Each structure stands twice: as C-alpha cells, then as structure tokens.
Amino acid sequence: MPEEERFTVGCPKCGKRYVLTSSAIGKKATCKCGRSFIVEKPPEDEEDEDEGGVYDVAPQ
C-alpha cells in the first residue's frame, strides 16, 4: 500500500503550521487557536516543514 503524500498547511489566523496527509484535502480543519478552515494543498514549489507530527483531519 503506497504511503500518502504529506504537505504543510498554515492556519490563516495565527499561522501555526500543520503537516497533513493528502486525505485531508477538502476537509474542514480546526486550529488550536479556534479558527476553522478548509484544507487546500499548497503549490508544489513550497517545501514541507515538519513541525510536529502528521495530523488527520476528521470531517465535521
């Protein structure tokens, strides 16, 4: 089974960065600051930054 692609997204309110898997694209995420946003894959030219772990985003 192939491993899912990982990428980094930032909260639009506070800027906290999360490393997510491709299964999170299009789902609603809630940051620790309380802001909710829809996960979008960043452009390919941005490098992933691992600042923690991989977080799965549950649909709400």
mmCIF file with all atom_site columns, C-alpha atoms in Angstrom:
data_model
loop_
_atom_site.group_PDB
_atom_site.id
_atom_site.type_symbol
_atom_site.label_atom_id
_atom_site.label_alt_id
_atom_site.label_comp_id
_atom_site.label_asym_id
_atom_site.label_entity_id
_atom_site.label_seq_id
_atom_site.pdbx_PDB_ins_code
_atom_site.Cartn_x
_atom_site.Cartn_y
_atom_site.Cartn_z
_atom_site.occupancy
_atom_site.B_iso_or_equiv
_atom_site.pdbx_formal_charge
_atom_site.auth_seq_id
_atom_site.auth_comp_id
_atom_site.auth_asym_id
_atom_site.auth_atom_id
_atom_site.pdbx_PDB_model_num
ATOM 1  C CA . MET A 1 1  ? 0.000   0.000  0.000  1.00 0.00 ? 1  MET A CA 1
ATOM 2  C CA . PRO A 1 2  ? 1.572   3.338  -1.037 1.00 0.00 ? 2  PRO A CA 1
ATOM 3  C CA . GLU A 1 3  ? 2.214   5.938  1.621  1.00 0.00 ? 3  GLU A CA 1
ATOM 4  C CA . GLU A 1 4  ? 0.067   9.071  1.418  1.00 0.00 ? 4  GLU A CA 1
ATOM 5  C CA . GLU A 1 5  ? 1.714   12.300 0.316  1.00 0.00 ? 5  GLU A CA 1
ATOM 6  C CA . ARG A 1 6  ? 2.379   14.746 3.154  1.00 0.00 ? 6  ARG A CA 1
ATOM 7  C CA . PHE A 1 7  ? 2.351   18.534 2.972  1.00 0.00 ? 7  PHE A CA 1
ATOM 8  C CA . THR A 1 8  ? 2.326   21.525 5.295  1.00 0.00 ? 8  THR A CA 1
ATOM 9  C CA . VAL A 1 9  ? -0.534  23.995 5.713  1.00 0.00 ? 9  VAL A CA 1
ATOM 10 C CA . GLY A 1 10 ? -0.753  27.083 7.874  1.00 0.00 ? 10 GLY A CA 1
ATOM 11 C CA . CYS A 1 11 ? -3.662  28.453 9.864  1.00 0.00 ? 11 CYS A CA 1
ATOM 12 C CA . PRO A 1 12 ? -4.958  31.602 8.140  1.00 0.00 ? 12 PRO A CA 1
ATOM 13 C CA . LYS A 1 13 ? -5.476  33.311 11.513 1.00 0.00 ? 13 LYS A CA 1
ATOM 14 C CA . CYS A 1 14 ? -2.406  32.565 13.646 1.00 0.00 ? 14 CYS A CA 1
ATOM 15 C CA . GLY A 1 15 ? -0.009  30.977 11.138 1.00 0.00 ? 15 GLY A CA 1
ATOM 16 C CA . LYS A 1 16 ? 0.521   27.722 13.079 1.00 0.00 ? 16 LYS A CA 1
ATOM 17 C CA . ARG A 1 17 ? 1.728   25.072 10.651 1.00 0.00 ? 17 ARG A CA 1
ATOM 18 C CA . TYR A 1 18 ? 0.459   21.503 10.445 1.00 0.00 ? 18 TYR A CA 1
ATOM 19 C CA . VAL A 1 19 ? 1.785   18.532 8.472  1.00 0.00 ? 19 VAL A CA 1
ATOM 20 C CA . LEU A 1 20 ? -1.176  16.738 6.878  1.00 0.00 ? 20 LEU A CA 1
ATOM 21 C CA . THR A 1 21 ? -1.712  13.850 4.509  1.00 0.00 ? 21 THR A CA 1
ATOM 22 C CA . SER A 1 22 ? -3.415  14.110 1.121  1.00 0.00 ? 22 SER A CA 1
ATOM 23 C CA . SER A 1 23 ? -6.589  12.571 2.582  1.00 0.00 ? 23 SER A CA 1
ATOM 24 C CA . ALA A 1 24 ? -7.185  15.877 4.452  1.00 0.00 ? 24 ALA A CA 1
ATOM 25 C CA . ILE A 1 25 ? -7.571  17.952 1.256  1.00 0.00 ? 25 ILE A CA 1
ATOM 26 C CA . GLY A 1 26 ? -11.038 19.476 1.058  1.00 0.00 ? 26 GLY A CA 1
ATOM 27 C CA . LYS A 1 27 ? -11.874 18.718 4.693  1.00 0.00 ? 27 LYS A CA 1
ATOM 28 C CA . LYS A 1 28 ? -12.532 21.195 7.474  1.00 0.00 ? 28 LYS A CA 1
ATOM 29 C CA . ALA A 1 29 ? -9.714  21.615 9.991  1.00 0.00 ? 29 ALA A CA 1
ATOM 30 C CA . THR A 1 30 ? -9.766  23.459 13.305 1.00 0.00 ? 30 THR A CA 1
ATOM 31 C CA . CYS A 1 31 ? -6.575  25.049 14.596 1.00 0.00 ? 31 CYS A CA 1
ATOM 32 C CA . LYS A 1 32 ? -5.635  25.154 18.266 1.00 0.00 ? 32 LYS A CA 1
ATOM 33 C CA . CYS A 1 33 ? -6.417  28.915 18.149 1.00 0.00 ? 33 CYS A CA 1
ATOM 34 C CA . GLY A 1 34 ? -10.049 28.056 17.324 1.00 0.00 ? 34 GLY A CA 1
ATOM 35 C CA . ARG A 1 35 ? -10.096 29.094 13.644 1.00 0.00 ? 35 ARG A CA 1
ATOM 36 C CA . SER A 1 36 ? -11.689 26.632 11.219 1.00 0.00 ? 36 SER A CA 1
ATOM 37 C CA . PHE A 1 37 ? -10.605 26.416 7.596  1.00 0.00 ? 37 PHE A CA 1
ATOM 38 C CA . ILE A 1 38 ? -10.832 24.113 4.596  1.00 0.00 ? 38 ILE A CA 1
ATOM 39 C CA . VAL A 1 39 ? -7.570  22.268 3.879  1.00 0.00 ? 39 VAL A CA 1
ATOM 40 C CA . GLU A 1 40 ? -6.106  23.104 0.483  1.00 0.00 ? 40 GLU A CA 1
ATOM 41 C CA . LYS A 1 41 ? -2.911  21.667 -0.921 1.00 0.00 ? 41 LYS A CA 1
ATOM 42 C CA . PRO A 1 42 ? -0.216  24.351 -1.218 1.00 0.00 ? 42 PRO A CA 1
ATOM 43 C CA . PRO A 1 43 ? 1.572   24.986 -4.542 1.00 0.00 ? 43 PRO A CA 1
ATOM 44 C CA . GLU A 1 44 ? 4.244   22.416 -5.417 1.00 0.00 ? 44 GLU A CA 1
ATOM 45 C CA . ASP A 1 45 ? 7.111   24.895 -5.036 1.00 0.00 ? 45 ASP A CA 1
ATOM 46 C CA . GLU A 1 46 ? 6.675   25.196 -1.245 1.00 0.00 ? 46 GLU A CA 1
ATOM 47 C CA . GLU A 1 47 ? 8.762   22.811 0.811  1.00 0.00 ? 47 GLU A CA 1
ATOM 48 C CA . ASP A 1 48 ? 7.232   20.752 3.607  1.00 0.00 ? 48 ASP A CA 1
ATOM 49 C CA . GLU A 1 49 ? 8.301   21.690 7.110  1.00 0.00 ? 49 GLU A CA 1
ATOM 50 C CA . ASP A 1 50 ? 7.879   19.016 9.740  1.00 0.00 ? 50 ASP A CA 1
ATOM 51 C CA . GLU A 1 51 ? 6.905   20.868 12.913 1.00 0.00 ? 51 GLU A CA 1
ATOM 52 C CA . GLY A 1 52 ? 5.307   18.123 14.911 1.00 0.00 ? 52 GLY A CA 1
ATOM 53 C CA . GLY A 1 53 ? 3.514   15.129 13.611 1.00 0.00 ? 53 GLY A CA 1
ATOM 54 C CA . VAL A 1 54 ? 1.058   14.112 10.974 1.00 0.00 ? 54 VAL A CA 1
ATOM 55 C CA . TYR A 1 55 ? -2.487  15.109 11.814 1.00 0.00 ? 55 TYR A CA 1
ATOM 56 C CA . ASP A 1 56 ? -5.578  13.540 10.329 1.00 0.00 ? 56 ASP A CA 1
ATOM 57 C CA . VAL A 1 57 ? -8.493  15.911 9.975  1.00 0.00 ? 57 VAL A CA 1
ATOM 58 C CA . ALA A 1 58 ? -11.887 14.433 10.745 1.00 0.00 ? 58 ALA A CA 1
ATOM 59 C CA . PRO A 1 59 ? -14.825 15.702 8.711  1.00 0.00 ? 59 PRO A CA 1
ATOM 60 C CA . GLN A 1 60 ? -17.242 17.790 10.719 1.00 0.00 ? 60 GLN A CA 1
#
